[in-house]
Amino acid sequence: MTYRELGKKVLEQAEEPLSAEEIWKRACEMGLDKERPSIGKTPWSTIGSDLGKDKKQFYVAHKKGKTFFYWLKSREREFPPQETPDSKEEDDEQSECSDTAEKQKTSLKEKDLHPLLVKFLNEDPNFKLLCKTIYHEKCLKDKKASVSGIILTSWACIFPIINIFPTIKKKL
């Protein structure tokens, strides 16, 4: 008898999901441990490993701390898993909004925002700055001055002389 068969027999008679240690204790009470050809030092660990791998017959009903509680898929209606399809749909609606917000936050890069900043500073009547974005990109030839990542710098300058002497502005 394999540990999977042992776990299946115990869980068929169980009333609720059991941890691997509880499955082993109940198997000993039922005398199923004597049907095994050999028993190692920690058979409950082997039971937990085997039941966790066999996803066709068993599933993890819930987890408390580090302990997994196993249940038969054939008896899934008696004790449904914690995450039912209904709760997933409700969570999906809420998570869709948060996912789109996260995508919007991460979809914009600094490189994309610099032209907008330059245009705003140039056309806004409060600023009227002449701006230039300088891209500090990696140099393939120079190993010493290589910078990890791309660094962007915006420079702006204003010529107050144009504001002081409006006649000069007309001549330019």
XYZ file of N, CA and C in Angstrom:
516
model
N 0.852 -1.181 0.000
C 0.000 0.000 0.000
C 0.894 1.239 0.000
N 0.594 2.151 -0.899
C 1.373 3.383 -0.978
C 0.808 4.409 0.003
N 1.569 5.465 0.203
C 1.102 6.524 1.101
C -0.115 7.242 0.514
N -0.197 7.305 -0.794
C -1.370 7.928 -1.424
C -2.628 7.122 -1.139
N -2.527 5.808 -1.283
C -3.677 4.944 -0.993
C -4.057 5.037 0.477
N -3.052 5.074 1.334
C -3.285 5.212 2.771
C -4.007 6.527 3.064
N -3.535 7.607 2.480
C -4.172 8.909 2.672
C -5.588 8.931 2.133
N -5.809 8.264 1.002
C -7.143 8.232 0.409
C -8.118 7.492 1.318
N -7.703 6.349 1.875
C -8.584 5.578 2.761
C -8.927 6.364 4.020
N -7.940 7.062 4.566
C -8.181 7.840 5.787
C -9.105 9.013 5.487
N -8.861 9.720 4.393
C -9.671 10.898 4.063
C -11.087 10.532 3.614
N -11.288 9.296 3.120
C -12.644 8.863 2.772
C -13.522 8.760 4.014
N -12.921 8.435 5.150
C -13.678 8.285 6.390
C -13.632 9.532 7.265
N -12.815 10.488 6.914
C -12.672 11.705 7.722
C -13.869 12.622 7.517
N -14.117 13.458 8.527
C -15.235 14.398 8.467
C -14.789 15.790 8.031
N -13.511 16.059 8.118
C -12.969 17.370 7.759
C -11.560 17.184 7.217
N -11.000 18.186 6.582
C -9.628 18.086 6.079
C -8.636 17.830 7.214
N -7.634 17.035 6.912
C -6.644 16.650 7.917
C -5.240 17.033 7.461
N -4.394 17.285 8.447
C -2.982 17.524 8.144
C -2.308 16.172 7.938
N -1.092 16.184 7.455
C -0.369 14.941 7.185
C -0.143 14.147 8.470
N 0.145 14.827 9.574
C 0.336 14.126 10.851
C -0.960 13.496 11.336
N -2.079 14.211 11.193
C -3.370 13.660 11.600
C -3.745 12.458 10.740
N -3.419 12.519 9.451
C -3.683 11.381 8.561
C -2.891 10.171 9.031
N -1.630 10.369 9.398
C -0.796 9.259 9.858
C -1.321 8.688 11.178
N -1.740 9.545 12.114
C -2.277 9.063 13.395
C -3.538 8.232 13.181
N -4.421 8.706 12.316
C -5.661 7.956 12.045
C -5.357 6.653 11.310
N -4.353 6.658 10.447
C -3.963 5.429 9.753
C -3.442 4.404 10.749
N -2.698 4.857 11.758
C -2.207 3.952 12.799
C -3.373 3.396 13.613
N -4.361 4.249 13.927
C -5.539 3.802 14.674
C -6.339 2.767 13.881
N -6.403 2.936 12.567
C -7.148 2.013 11.713
C -6.331 0.763 11.378
N -5.053 0.765 11.706
C -4.194 -0.378 11.433
C -3.653 -0.402 10.013
N -3.752 0.701 9.308
C -3.266 0.761 7.927
C -1.746 0.843 7.854
N -1.108 1.241 8.945
C 0.353 1.343 8.937
C 1.007 -0.029 8.839
N 0.293 -1.074 9.265
C 0.851 -2.432 9.201
C 0.825 -2.981 7.778
N 0.012 -2.391 6.920
C -0.055 -2.833 5.527
C 1.099 -2.278 4.693
N 1.810 -1.305 5.222
C 2.961 -0.733 4.526
C 4.145 -1.687 4.649
N 4.910 -1.872 3.566
C 6.071 -2.758 3.652
C 7.179 -2.192 4.542
N 7.357 -0.878 4.512
C 8.373 -0.264 5.366
C 7.906 1.126 5.756
N 8.334 1.545 6.939
C 7.966 2.866 7.445
C 9.256 3.588 7.799
N 9.402 4.797 7.305
C 10.597 5.579 7.588
C 10.501 6.284 8.929
N 11.422 7.221 9.167
C 11.435 7.959 10.433
C 10.285 8.954 10.519
N 9.963 9.601 9.406
C 8.887 10.601 9.397
C 7.902 10.276 8.280
N 7.024 9.309 8.504
C 6.080 8.939 7.444
C 5.079 10.045 7.124
N 4.771 10.904 8.091
C 3.824 11.996 7.838
C 4.385 12.989 6.822
N 5.700 13.155 6.804
C 6.309 14.034 5.795
C 6.146 13.443 4.398
N 6.322 12.125 4.309
C 6.157 11.453 3.025
C 4.703 11.511 2.574
N 3.779 11.350 3.519
C 2.352 11.447 3.193
C 2.047 12.840 2.657
N 2.513 13.860 3.354
C 2.277 15.233 2.914
C 2.855 15.499 1.540
N 4.037 14.988 1.289
C 4.684 15.176 -0.011
C 3.899 14.470 -1.115
N 3.504 13.219 -0.865
C 2.775 12.455 -1.875
C 1.398 13.045 -2.160
N 0.694 13.466 -1.112
C -0.641 14.030 -1.312
C -0.558 15.387 -2.010
N 0.487 16.150 -1.721
C 0.659 17.446 -2.370
C 0.989 17.320 -3.847
N 1.673 16.232 -4.215
C 2.045 16.023 -5.617
C 0.876 15.503 -6.451
N -0.010 14.713 -5.832
C -1.126 14.104 -6.561
C -2.303 15.069 -6.590
N -2.317 15.934 -7.583
C -3.353 16.969 -7.657
C -4.628 16.468 -8.313
N -4.620 15.242 -8.832
C -5.832 14.687 -9.436
C -6.793 14.181 -8.364
N -6.261 13.614 -7.287
C -7.111 13.035 -6.246
C -7.246 13.925 -5.020
N -6.223 14.710 -4.704
C -6.207 15.486 -3.466
C -6.016 16.968 -3.767
N -6.441 17.790 -2.827
C -6.136 19.213 -2.906
C -5.933 19.745 -1.502
N -5.252 20.859 -1.412
C -5.023 21.500 -0.125
C -6.261 22.329 0.180
N -7.003 21.911 1.212
C -8.240 22.607 1.566
C -7.933 23.972 2.158
N -6.980 24.023 3.061
C -6.538 25.301 3.616
C -5.181 25.105 4.281
N -4.605 26.205 4.687
C -3.269 26.194 5.280
C -3.291 27.053 6.529
N -2.787 26.511 7.610
C -2.647 27.272 8.854
C -1.164 27.302 9.198
N -0.576 28.453 9.082
C 0.862 28.566 9.327
C 1.614 27.800 8.254
N 2.399 26.817 8.692
C 3.148 25.994 7.745
C 2.445 24.672 7.456
N 1.306 24.407 8.127
C 0.617 23.129 8.009
C -0.424 23.169 6.899
N -0.363 22.187 6.018
C -1.343 22.042 4.950
C -2.382 21.016 5.379
N -3.655 21.280 5.074
C -4.739 20.362 5.368
C -5.270 19.828 4.043
N -5.260 18.498 3.900
C -5.595 17.850 2.637
C -7.024 17.327 2.657
N -7.612 17.247 1.451
C -8.971 16.751 1.288
C -9.075 16.091 -0.076
N -10.024 15.164 -0.209
C -10.217 14.458 -1.466
C -10.984 15.314 -2.464
N -10.583 15.263 -3.706
C -11.320 15.998 -4.737
C -12.674 15.358 -4.997
N -12.791 14.041 -4.782
C -14.074 13.371 -4.992
C -15.116 13.809 -3.960
N -14.672 14.314 -2.812
C -15.579 14.793 -1.758
C -15.522 16.314 -1.628
N -15.222 16.979 -2.702
C -15.022 18.429 -2.672
C -16.292 19.177 -2.273
N -17.463 18.636 -2.606
C -18.724 19.312 -2.278
C -18.989 19.327 -0.778
N -18.497 18.332 -0.066
C -18.721 18.263 1.382
C -17.940 19.341 2.123
N -16.747 19.602 1.662
C -15.916 20.625 2.293
C -15.202 21.390 1.195
N -15.832 22.455 0.683
C -15.206 23.194 -0.420
C -13.954 23.917 0.053
N -13.038 24.169 -0.855
C -11.833 24.918 -0.476
C -12.188 26.335 -0.068
N -11.253 27.009 0.581
C -11.501 28.366 1.073
C -11.818 29.320 -0.063
N -11.114 29.213 -1.156
C -11.336 30.107 -2.286
C -12.337 29.458 -3.233
N -13.594 29.803 -3.081
C -14.623 29.276 -3.966
C -14.641 30.103 -5.245
N -15.206 29.580 -6.320
C -15.260 30.354 -7.570
C -16.023 31.666 -7.415
N -17.063 31.698 -6.541
C -17.825 32.929 -6.345
C -16.955 34.017 -5.734
N -16.179 33.645 -4.718
C -15.333 34.648 -4.072
C -14.233 35.116 -5.012
N -13.782 34.241 -5.903
C -12.753 34.645 -6.865
C -13.299 35.687 -7.826
N -14.579 35.525 -8.232
C -15.168 36.502 -9.152
C -15.268 37.861 -8.495
N -15.681 37.882 -7.213
C -15.780 39.154 -6.507
C -14.402 39.787 -6.351
N -13.430 38.951 -6.005
C -12.071 39.460 -5.854
C -11.522 39.938 -7.193
N -11.889 39.236 -8.280
C -11.392 39.611 -9.598
C -11.872 40.999 -9.993
N -13.144 41.320 -9.650
C -13.663 42.641 -9.991
C -12.883 43.731 -9.268
N -12.590 43.485 -7.991
C -11.837 44.472 -7.224
C -10.386 44.519 -7.675
N -9.832 43.357 -7.968
C -8.424 43.324 -8.351
C -8.211 43.900 -9.747
N -9.252 43.841 -10.616
C -9.110 44.427 -11.949
C -8.844 45.921 -11.855
N -9.582 46.581 -10.946
C -9.387 48.024 -10.779
C -7.981 48.315 -10.274
N -7.549 47.541 -9.283
C -6.217 47.782 -8.737
C -5.134 47.402 -9.742
N -5.387 46.347 -10.546
C -4.413 45.952 -11.564
C -4.246 47.031 -12.617
N -5.362 47.621 -13.058
C -5.252 48.676 -14.066
C -4.555 49.896 -13.499
N -4.814 50.198 -12.221
C -4.130 51.331 -11.593
C -2.630 51.060 -11.499
N -2.263 49.822 -11.145
C -0.845 49.476 -11.059
C -0.195 49.531 -12.439
N -0.915 49.065 -13.464
C -0.358 49.100 -14.813
C -0.147 50.535 -15.266
N -1.099 51.413 -14.913
C -0.951 52.806 -15.294
C 0.244 53.429 -14.587
N 0.452 53.054 -13.333
C 1.587 53.604 -12.596
C 2.903 53.136 -13.204
N 2.970 51.867 -13.539
C 4.231 51.317 -14.013
C 4.417 51.463 -15.516
N 3.347 51.751 -16.253
C 3.497 51.834 -17.699
C 4.222 53.107 -18.130
N 4.138 54.170 -17.351
C 4.827 55.411 -17.689
C 6.257 55.368 -17.168
N 7.172 55.648 -18.049
C 8.573 55.692 -17.657
C 9.022 57.140 -17.647
N 10.105 57.383 -16.956
C 10.630 58.744 -16.859
C 10.999 59.281 -18.242
N 11.472 58.395 -19.086
C 11.865 58.790 -20.436
C 10.667 59.315 -21.231
N 9.471 58.764 -20.962
C 8.263 59.204 -21.653
C 7.739 60.525 -21.112
N 8.016 60.818 -19.855
C 7.470 62.017 -19.229
C 8.283 63.281 -19.509
N 9.541 63.142 -19.842
C 10.389 64.311 -20.071
C 9.896 65.206 -21.206
N 9.499 64.677 -22.351
C 8.987 65.577 -23.402
C 7.742 66.346 -22.960
N 6.893 65.717 -22.162
C 5.709 66.417 -21.659
C 6.100 67.554 -20.725
N 7.077 67.288 -19.875
C 7.544 68.316 -18.953
C 8.155 69.492 -19.718
N 8.947 69.199 -20.712
C 9.583 70.245 -21.515
C 8.527 71.094 -22.217
N 7.534 70.450 -22.795
C 6.476 71.187 -23.496
C 5.692 72.060 -22.522
N 5.378 71.517 -21.347
C 4.636 72.285 -20.352
C 5.424 73.515 -19.905
N 6.697 73.320 -19.580
C 7.514 74.438 -19.104
C 7.721 75.495 -20.187
N 7.710 75.095 -21.431
C 7.902 76.040 -22.526
C 6.632 76.838 -22.815
N 5.476 76.191 -22.763
C 4.238 76.842 -23.185
C 3.444 77.471 -22.055
N 3.723 77.110 -20.819
C 2.976 77.697 -19.702
C 3.382 79.163 -19.540
N 2.408 80.094 -19.432
C 2.754 81.520 -19.333
C 3.488 81.875 -18.044
N 3.349 81.074 -17.011
C 4.057 81.349 -15.760
C 5.540 81.003 -15.854
N 5.879 80.036 -16.686
C 7.271 79.613 -16.776
C 7.966 80.191 -18.006
N 7.493 79.841 -19.171
C 8.121 80.213 -20.442
C 9.616 79.883 -20.443
N 9.919 78.656 -20.052
C 11.304 78.200 -19.986
C 11.668 77.455 -21.259
N 12.884 77.644 -21.693
C 13.402 76.867 -22.805
C 14.128 75.665 -22.202
N 13.585 74.471 -22.429
C 14.108 73.267 -21.772
C 14.704 72.310 -22.784
N 15.590 71.489 -22.290
C 16.218 70.459 -23.098
C 16.435 69.245 -22.210
N 16.077 68.081 -22.716
C 16.303 66.838 -21.991
C 17.592 66.218 -22.493
N 18.471 65.899 -21.581
C 19.746 65.284 -21.930
C 19.676 63.821 -21.511
N 19.925 62.938 -22.448
C 19.888 61.503 -22.181
C 21.307 61.024 -21.895
N 21.529 60.534 -20.691
C 22.825 59.959 -20.330
C 22.700 58.455 -20.531
N 23.052 57.987 -21.691
C 22.908 56.573 -21.989
C 24.260 55.889 -21.901
N 24.219 54.577 -21.842
C 25.452 53.810 -21.746
C 26.302 54.001 -22.996
N 27.583 54.128 -22.764
C 28.525 54.253 -23.864
C 29.148 52.879 -24.087
N 29.087 52.389 -25.300
C 29.613 51.065 -25.578
C 31.137 51.046 -25.632
N 31.757 52.166 -25.993
C 33.205 52.210 -26.162
C 33.934 52.407 -24.842
N 33.408 53.261 -23.989
C 34.113 53.637 -22.771
C 33.656 52.759 -21.609
N 34.549 51.954 -21.079
C 34.225 51.070 -19.962
C 34.241 51.811 -18.629
N 35.076 52.840 -18.514
C 35.215 53.549 -17.245
C 33.979 54.375 -16.922
N 33.426 55.020 -17.911
C 32.333 55.957 -17.676
C 30.964 55.320 -17.882
N 30.910 53.998 -17.950
C 29.609 53.373 -18.188
C 28.732 53.519 -16.950
N 27.499 53.855 -17.193
C 26.537 54.080 -16.126
C 25.499 52.979 -16.218
N 25.152 52.382 -15.084
C 24.126 51.348 -15.127
C 22.765 52.011 -15.213
N 22.016 51.694 -16.254
C 20.710 52.300 -16.468
C 20.827 53.595 -17.235
N 19.693 54.155 -17.575
C 19.652 55.416 -18.313
C 19.274 56.518 -17.343
N 20.048 57.583 -17.337
C 19.780 58.712 -16.453
C 19.367 59.886 -17.322
N 18.247 60.482 -16.972
C 17.747 61.626 -17.725
C 17.909 62.883 -16.894
N 18.274 63.956 -17.548
C 18.404 65.242 -16.882
C 17.703 66.285 -17.724
N 16.936 67.127 -17.066
C 16.292 68.242 -17.777
C 16.972 69.530 -17.363
N 17.305 70.321 -18.352
C 17.895 71.630 -18.102
C 16.946 72.674 -18.644
N 16.810 73.735 -17.905
C 15.948 74.829 -18.355
C 16.696 76.132 -18.161
N 16.456 77.036 -19.061
C 17.054 78.356 -18.907
C 16.025 79.402 -19.307
N 16.131 80.510 -18.693
C 15.238 81.622 -19.003
C 16.112 82.834 -19.282
N 15.690 83.626 -20.229
C 16.424 84.825 -20.578
C 15.639 86.029 -20.085
N 15.950 86.513 -18.890
C 15.169 87.618 -18.331
C 15.346 88.913 -19.102
N 16.376 89.002 -19.882
C 16.608 90.227 -20.652
C 15.471 90.478 -21.636
N 14.855 89.414 -22.111
C 13.731 89.562 -23.035
C 12.544 90.173 -22.312
N 12.373 89.825 -21.056
C 11.260 90.374 -20.286
C 11.509 91.833 -19.900
N 12.760 92.190 -19.724
C 13.080 93.557 -19.311
C 12.967 94.510 -20.490
N 13.509 94.098 -21.621
C 13.490 94.954 -22.804
C 12.598 94.329 -23.880
N 11.334 94.664 -23.896
C 10.442 94.065 -24.899
C 10.817 94.434 -26.329
N 11.541 95.505 -26.520
C 11.927 95.905 -27.882
C 12.942 94.942 -28.475
N 13.786 94.366 -27.641
C 14.779 93.403 -28.121
C 14.073 92.150 -28.627
N 13.011 91.789 -27.956
C 12.266 90.595 -28.334
C 11.708 90.742 -29.746
N 11.266 91.952 -30.089
C 10.728 92.183 -31.422
C 11.812 92.043 -32.482
N 13.036 92.447 -32.162
C 14.129 92.372 -33.122
C 14.598 90.934 -33.315
N 14.460 90.113 -32.283
C 14.893 88.722 -32.385
C 13.905 87.980 -33.222
